Coordinates of C-alpha atoms in Angstrom, one line a residue:
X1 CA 19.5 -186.3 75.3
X2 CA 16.0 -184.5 74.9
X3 CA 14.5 -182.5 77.2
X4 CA 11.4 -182.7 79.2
X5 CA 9.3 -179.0 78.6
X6 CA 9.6 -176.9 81.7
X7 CA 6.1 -176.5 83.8
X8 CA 7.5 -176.1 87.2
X9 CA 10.8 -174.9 88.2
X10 CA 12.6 -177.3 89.6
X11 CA 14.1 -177.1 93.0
X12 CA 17.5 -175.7 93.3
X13 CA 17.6 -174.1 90.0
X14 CA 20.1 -171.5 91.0
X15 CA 22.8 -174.0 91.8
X16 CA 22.4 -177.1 90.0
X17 CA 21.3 -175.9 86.9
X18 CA 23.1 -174.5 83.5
X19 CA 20.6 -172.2 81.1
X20 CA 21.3 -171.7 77.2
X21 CA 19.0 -169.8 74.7
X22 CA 18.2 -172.8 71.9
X23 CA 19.1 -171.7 68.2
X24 CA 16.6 -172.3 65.9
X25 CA 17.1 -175.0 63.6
X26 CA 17.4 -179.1 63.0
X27 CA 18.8 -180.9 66.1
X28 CA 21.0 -183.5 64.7
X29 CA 23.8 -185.3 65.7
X30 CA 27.3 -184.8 63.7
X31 CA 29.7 -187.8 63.3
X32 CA 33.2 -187.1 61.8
X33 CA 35.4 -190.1 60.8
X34 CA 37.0 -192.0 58.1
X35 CA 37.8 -188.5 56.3
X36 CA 33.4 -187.3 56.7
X37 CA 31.4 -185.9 58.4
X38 CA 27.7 -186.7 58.7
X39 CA 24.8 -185.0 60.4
X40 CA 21.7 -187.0 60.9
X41 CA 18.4 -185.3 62.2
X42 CA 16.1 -187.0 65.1
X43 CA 14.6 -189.9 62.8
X44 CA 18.1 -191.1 61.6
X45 CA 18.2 -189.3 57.8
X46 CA 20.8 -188.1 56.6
X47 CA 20.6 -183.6 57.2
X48 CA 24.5 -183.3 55.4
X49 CA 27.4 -184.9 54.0
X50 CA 30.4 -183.2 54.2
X51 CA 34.4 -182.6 54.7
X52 CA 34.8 -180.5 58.2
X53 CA 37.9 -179.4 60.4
X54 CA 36.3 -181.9 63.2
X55 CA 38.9 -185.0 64.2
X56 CA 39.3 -187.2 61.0
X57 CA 36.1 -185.0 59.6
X58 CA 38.2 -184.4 55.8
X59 CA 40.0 -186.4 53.7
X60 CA 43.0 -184.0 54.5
X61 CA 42.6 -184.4 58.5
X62 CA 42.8 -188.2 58.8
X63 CA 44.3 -188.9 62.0
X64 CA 44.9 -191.7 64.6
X65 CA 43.2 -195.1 64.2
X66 CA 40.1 -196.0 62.6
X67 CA 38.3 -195.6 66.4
X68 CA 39.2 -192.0 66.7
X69 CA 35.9 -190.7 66.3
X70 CA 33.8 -187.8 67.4
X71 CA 30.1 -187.4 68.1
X72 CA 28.1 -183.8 68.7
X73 CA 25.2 -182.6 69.8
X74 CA 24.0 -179.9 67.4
X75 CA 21.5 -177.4 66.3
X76 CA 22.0 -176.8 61.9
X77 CA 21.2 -173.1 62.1
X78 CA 20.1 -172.7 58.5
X79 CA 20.3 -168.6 58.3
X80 CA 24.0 -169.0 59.1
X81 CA 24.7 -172.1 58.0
X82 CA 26.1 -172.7 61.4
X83 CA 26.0 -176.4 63.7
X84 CA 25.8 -174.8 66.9
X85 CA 27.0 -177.4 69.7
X86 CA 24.8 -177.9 72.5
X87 CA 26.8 -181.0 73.7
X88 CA 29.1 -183.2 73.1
X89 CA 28.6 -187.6 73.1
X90 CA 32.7 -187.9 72.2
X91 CA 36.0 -186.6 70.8
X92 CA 38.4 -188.5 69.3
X93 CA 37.2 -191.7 70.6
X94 CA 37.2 -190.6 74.4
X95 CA 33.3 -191.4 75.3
X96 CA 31.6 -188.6 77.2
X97 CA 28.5 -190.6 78.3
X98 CA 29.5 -190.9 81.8
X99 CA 30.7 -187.4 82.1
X100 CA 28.7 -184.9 83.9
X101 CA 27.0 -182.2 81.6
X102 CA 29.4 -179.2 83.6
X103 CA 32.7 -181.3 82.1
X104 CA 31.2 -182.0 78.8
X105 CA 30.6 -178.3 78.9
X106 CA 34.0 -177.2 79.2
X107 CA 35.1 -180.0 76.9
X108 CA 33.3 -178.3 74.2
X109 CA 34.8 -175.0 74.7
X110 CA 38.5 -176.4 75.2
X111 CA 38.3 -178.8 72.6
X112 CA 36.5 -176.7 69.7
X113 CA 39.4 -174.6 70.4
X114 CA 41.8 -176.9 69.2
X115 CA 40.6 -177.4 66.1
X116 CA 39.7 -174.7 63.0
X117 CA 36.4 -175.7 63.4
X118 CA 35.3 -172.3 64.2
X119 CA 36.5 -170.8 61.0
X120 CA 34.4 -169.7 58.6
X121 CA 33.5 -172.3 55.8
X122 CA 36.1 -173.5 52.6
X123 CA 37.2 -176.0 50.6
X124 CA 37.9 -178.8 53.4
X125 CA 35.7 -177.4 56.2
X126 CA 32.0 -176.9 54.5
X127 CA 30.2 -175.6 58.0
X128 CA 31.2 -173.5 60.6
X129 CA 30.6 -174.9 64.5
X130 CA 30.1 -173.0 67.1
X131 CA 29.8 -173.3 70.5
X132 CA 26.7 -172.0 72.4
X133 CA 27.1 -168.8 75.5
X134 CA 26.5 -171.4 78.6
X135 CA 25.8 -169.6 82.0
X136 CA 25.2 -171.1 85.3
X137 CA 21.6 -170.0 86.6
X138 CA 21.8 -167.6 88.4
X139 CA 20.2 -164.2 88.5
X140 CA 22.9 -163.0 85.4
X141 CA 22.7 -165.9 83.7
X142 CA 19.3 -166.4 83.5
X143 CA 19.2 -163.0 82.4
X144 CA 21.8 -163.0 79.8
X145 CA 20.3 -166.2 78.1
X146 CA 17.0 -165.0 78.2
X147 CA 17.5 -161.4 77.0
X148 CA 21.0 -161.0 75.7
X149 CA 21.9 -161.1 71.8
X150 CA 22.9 -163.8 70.3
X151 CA 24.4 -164.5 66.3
X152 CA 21.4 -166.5 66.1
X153 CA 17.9 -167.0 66.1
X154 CA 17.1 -167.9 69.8
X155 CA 13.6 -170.5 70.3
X156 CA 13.6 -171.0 74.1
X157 CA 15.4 -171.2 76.7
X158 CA 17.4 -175.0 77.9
X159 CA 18.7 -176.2 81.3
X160 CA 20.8 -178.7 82.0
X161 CA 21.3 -180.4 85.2
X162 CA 25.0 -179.5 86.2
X163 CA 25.5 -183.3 87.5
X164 CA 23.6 -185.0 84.7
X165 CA 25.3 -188.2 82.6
X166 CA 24.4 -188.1 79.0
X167 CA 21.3 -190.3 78.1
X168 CA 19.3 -191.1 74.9
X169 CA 16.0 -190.5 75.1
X170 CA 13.8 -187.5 76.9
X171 CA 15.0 -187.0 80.6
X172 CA 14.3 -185.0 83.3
X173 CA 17.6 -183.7 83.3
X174 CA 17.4 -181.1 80.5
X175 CA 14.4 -179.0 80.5
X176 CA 12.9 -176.9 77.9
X177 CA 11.1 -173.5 78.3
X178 CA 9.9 -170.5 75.9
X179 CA 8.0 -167.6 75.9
X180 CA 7.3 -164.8 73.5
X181 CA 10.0 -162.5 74.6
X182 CA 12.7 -165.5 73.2
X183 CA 10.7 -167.6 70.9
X184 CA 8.6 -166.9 67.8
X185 CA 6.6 -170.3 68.2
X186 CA 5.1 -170.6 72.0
X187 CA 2.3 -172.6 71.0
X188 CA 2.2 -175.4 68.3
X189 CA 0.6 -174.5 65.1
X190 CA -1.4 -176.7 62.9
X191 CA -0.5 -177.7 59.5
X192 CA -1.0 -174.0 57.6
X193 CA 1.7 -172.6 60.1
X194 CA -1.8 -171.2 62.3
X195 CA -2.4 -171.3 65.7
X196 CA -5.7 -173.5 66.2
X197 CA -8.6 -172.4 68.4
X198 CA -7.8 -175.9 70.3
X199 CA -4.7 -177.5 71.7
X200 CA -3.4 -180.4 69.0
X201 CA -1.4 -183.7 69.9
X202 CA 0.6 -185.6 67.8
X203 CA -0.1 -189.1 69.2
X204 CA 1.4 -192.9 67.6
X205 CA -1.0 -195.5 66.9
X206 CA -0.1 -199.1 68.4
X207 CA -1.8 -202.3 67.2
X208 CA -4.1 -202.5 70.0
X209 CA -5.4 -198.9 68.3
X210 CA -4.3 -197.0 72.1
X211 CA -2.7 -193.7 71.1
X212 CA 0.4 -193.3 73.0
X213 CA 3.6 -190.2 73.9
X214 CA 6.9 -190.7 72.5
X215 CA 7.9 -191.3 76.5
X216 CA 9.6 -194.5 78.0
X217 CA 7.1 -195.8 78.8
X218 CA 5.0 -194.3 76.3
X219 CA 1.6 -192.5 78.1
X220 CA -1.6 -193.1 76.9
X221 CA -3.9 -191.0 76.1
X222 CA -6.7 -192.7 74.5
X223 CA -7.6 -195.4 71.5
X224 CA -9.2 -195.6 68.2
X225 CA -11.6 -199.0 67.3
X226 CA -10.6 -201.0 64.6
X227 CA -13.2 -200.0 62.4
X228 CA -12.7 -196.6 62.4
X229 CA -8.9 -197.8 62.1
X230 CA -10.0 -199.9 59.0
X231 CA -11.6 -197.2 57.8
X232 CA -9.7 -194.8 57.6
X233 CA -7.0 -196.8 56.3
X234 CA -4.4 -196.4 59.5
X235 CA -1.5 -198.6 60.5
X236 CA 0.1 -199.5 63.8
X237 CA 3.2 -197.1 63.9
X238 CA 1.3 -193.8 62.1
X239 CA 1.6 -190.3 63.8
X240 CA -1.7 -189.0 64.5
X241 CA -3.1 -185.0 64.7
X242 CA -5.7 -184.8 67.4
X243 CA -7.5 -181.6 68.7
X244 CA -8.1 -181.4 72.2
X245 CA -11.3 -179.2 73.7
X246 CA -10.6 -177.7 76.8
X247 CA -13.1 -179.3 78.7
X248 CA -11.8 -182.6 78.3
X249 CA -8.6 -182.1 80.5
X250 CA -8.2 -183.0 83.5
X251 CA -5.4 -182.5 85.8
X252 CA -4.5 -185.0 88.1
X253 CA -0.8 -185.1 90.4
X254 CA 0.5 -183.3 87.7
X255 CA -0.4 -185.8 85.1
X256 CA -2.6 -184.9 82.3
X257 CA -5.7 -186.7 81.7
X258 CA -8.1 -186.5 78.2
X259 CA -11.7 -187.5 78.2
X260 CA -12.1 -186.6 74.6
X261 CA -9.8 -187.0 71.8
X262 CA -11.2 -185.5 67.6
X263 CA -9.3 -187.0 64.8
X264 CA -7.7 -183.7 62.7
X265 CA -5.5 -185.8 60.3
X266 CA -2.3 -186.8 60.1
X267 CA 1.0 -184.3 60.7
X268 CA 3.8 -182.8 58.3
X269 CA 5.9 -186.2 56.5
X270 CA 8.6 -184.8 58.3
X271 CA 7.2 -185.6 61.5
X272 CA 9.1 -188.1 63.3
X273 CA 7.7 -188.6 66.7
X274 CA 4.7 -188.0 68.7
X275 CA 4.4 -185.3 71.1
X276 CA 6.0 -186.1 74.8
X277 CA 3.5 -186.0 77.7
X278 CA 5.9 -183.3 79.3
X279 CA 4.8 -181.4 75.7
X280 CA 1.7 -181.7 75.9
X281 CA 1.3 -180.2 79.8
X282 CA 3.3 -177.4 78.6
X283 CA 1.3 -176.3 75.8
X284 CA -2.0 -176.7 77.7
X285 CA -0.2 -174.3 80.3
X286 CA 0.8 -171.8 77.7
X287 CA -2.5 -171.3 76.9
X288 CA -4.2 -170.9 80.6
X289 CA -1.4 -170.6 82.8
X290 CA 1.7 -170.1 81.9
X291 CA 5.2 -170.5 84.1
X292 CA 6.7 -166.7 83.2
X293 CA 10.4 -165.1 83.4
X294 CA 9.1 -164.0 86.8
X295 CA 8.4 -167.8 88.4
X296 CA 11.6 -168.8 87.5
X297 CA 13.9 -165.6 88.9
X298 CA 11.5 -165.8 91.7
X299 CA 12.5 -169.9 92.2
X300 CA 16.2 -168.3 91.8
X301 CA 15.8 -165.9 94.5
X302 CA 14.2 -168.5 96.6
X303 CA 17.1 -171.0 96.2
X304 CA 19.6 -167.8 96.8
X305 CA 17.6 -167.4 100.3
X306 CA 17.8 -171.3 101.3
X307 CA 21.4 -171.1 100.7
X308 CA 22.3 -167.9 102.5
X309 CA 20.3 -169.5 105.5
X310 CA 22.1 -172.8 105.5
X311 CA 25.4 -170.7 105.4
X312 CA 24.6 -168.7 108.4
X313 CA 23.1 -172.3 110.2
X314 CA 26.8 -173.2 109.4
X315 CA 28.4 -170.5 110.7
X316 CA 26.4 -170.7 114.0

């Protein structure tokens, strides 16, 4: 379940919405069964092997038939060495896809609970988990995840929708936002770790040579000929660095449009995905105009007044 990047606020953020601060690290998903437990990150490798006090995660916590499995949501914190849960897929065979994100929320309090999961690292139980501070939206809670302390390194800000299903794949549903004040990376940096004088996209090459999003359906931004293609030795399937001049973006229905992509090189081998088209807006907005702390407690203040009006309609 990957989030779309925040440009707007959406509408009734104070009372659908949950907000986290993100910890910094790997977002993987953690499997324990069969005596193991394995993480894998985004492109399916393997991030760790290892016993853990999950359901059936250690040879010494086999439990309950082969089925009884559990999947998480996680972020590997590496200063810690900490998988903070930011959701949770299943437990102990019980499928949570169908489940709105406010149950599976409380499931991976409750349920965490149960288990010694939480304790610090030994012998059978190699990683701590940890459950992230979840607040509903509101004034507080927007506050508290955006400027309280947390045991780890925060990068952004996430909502989730309260009523939203578990998905694969980038939804509207979960939302992504940073700023200075709770990220140390706002804008992407190029391959020395610098911020470039120009915004970059990852893009993937197709055979017809378009360059495409990592969206369903993908969004194309614009297409390479097959003799530069030849050329420069590129395949169908390759992640590709771009820079993007200012000039050459055009904003149309809240779409972005590029007249003019220049070839920079290809990304870090770790890179498993191109940038979404919900990235893309957001980094061209955090360089010109960016949505601040302020738009979205004044989009919670707003929501606060349309529902203190329709109260009063009610009462009438």
């Amino acid at each position: 379940m990957l989030p779309e990047w925040m440009v707007d606020a959406p509408p009734h953020l104070a009372s659908d919405w949950h907000v986290f601060a993100r910890p910094s690290g790997k977002r993987c998903l953690v499997v324990s069964s069969n005596g193991i437990t394995i993480s894998r990150v985004r492109n399916g490798s393997i991030l760790h092997r290892f016993p853990s006090a999950l359901p059936n995660g250690s040879k010494r916590d086999i439990s309950g038939p082969a089925s009884s499995y559990s999947i998480l949501d996680c972020i590997f914190h590496e200063a810690d060495q900490t998988y903070y849960i930011i959701d949770m897929i299943c437990w102990r065979g019980y499928s949570l896809y169908d489940c709105t994100a406010e149950f599976r929320f409380f499931w991976v309090n409750s349920k965490l609970m149960e288990t010694s999961a939480g304790d610090p690292p030994s012998t059978y139980h190699r990683y701590r988990f940890s459950a992230v501070p979840i607040y509903e939206c509101t004034l507080e809670g927007l506050q508290a995840a955006y400027a309280g302390s947390t045991p780890y390194v925060k990068d952004g800000l996430l909502f989730y929708n309260k009523h939203a299903h578990y998905q694969a794949g980038i939804t509207p549903l979960t939302l992504a936002w940073k700023d200075e004040t709770c990220s140390q990376y706002v804008i992407d940096t190029d391959s020395k770790g610098e911020i470039p004088n120009e915004q970059h996209l990852v893009l993937e090459l197709q055979e017809d040579g378009k360059l495409v999003t990592s969206d369903d359906p993908p969004v194309v931004f614009g297409s390479l000929d097959n003799e530069f293609i030849q050329k420069s030795n590129l395949r169908a399937g390759n992640l590709l660095r771009f820079a993007v001049r200012d000039e050459s973006v055009k904003l149309v229905d809240g779409k972005m449009q590029i007249g003019e992509l220049q070839f920079v090189g290809k990304p870090n081998r770790a890179r498993a995905f191109a940038d979404s088209h919900s990235k893309a807006l957001f980094q061209y907005a955090a360089r010109h105009v960016p949505l601040r702390i302020n738009d979205l407690v004044a989009s919670i203040q707003s929501n606060n007044m349309e529902l203190e009006s329709t109260d009063v309609e009610m009462q009438d």
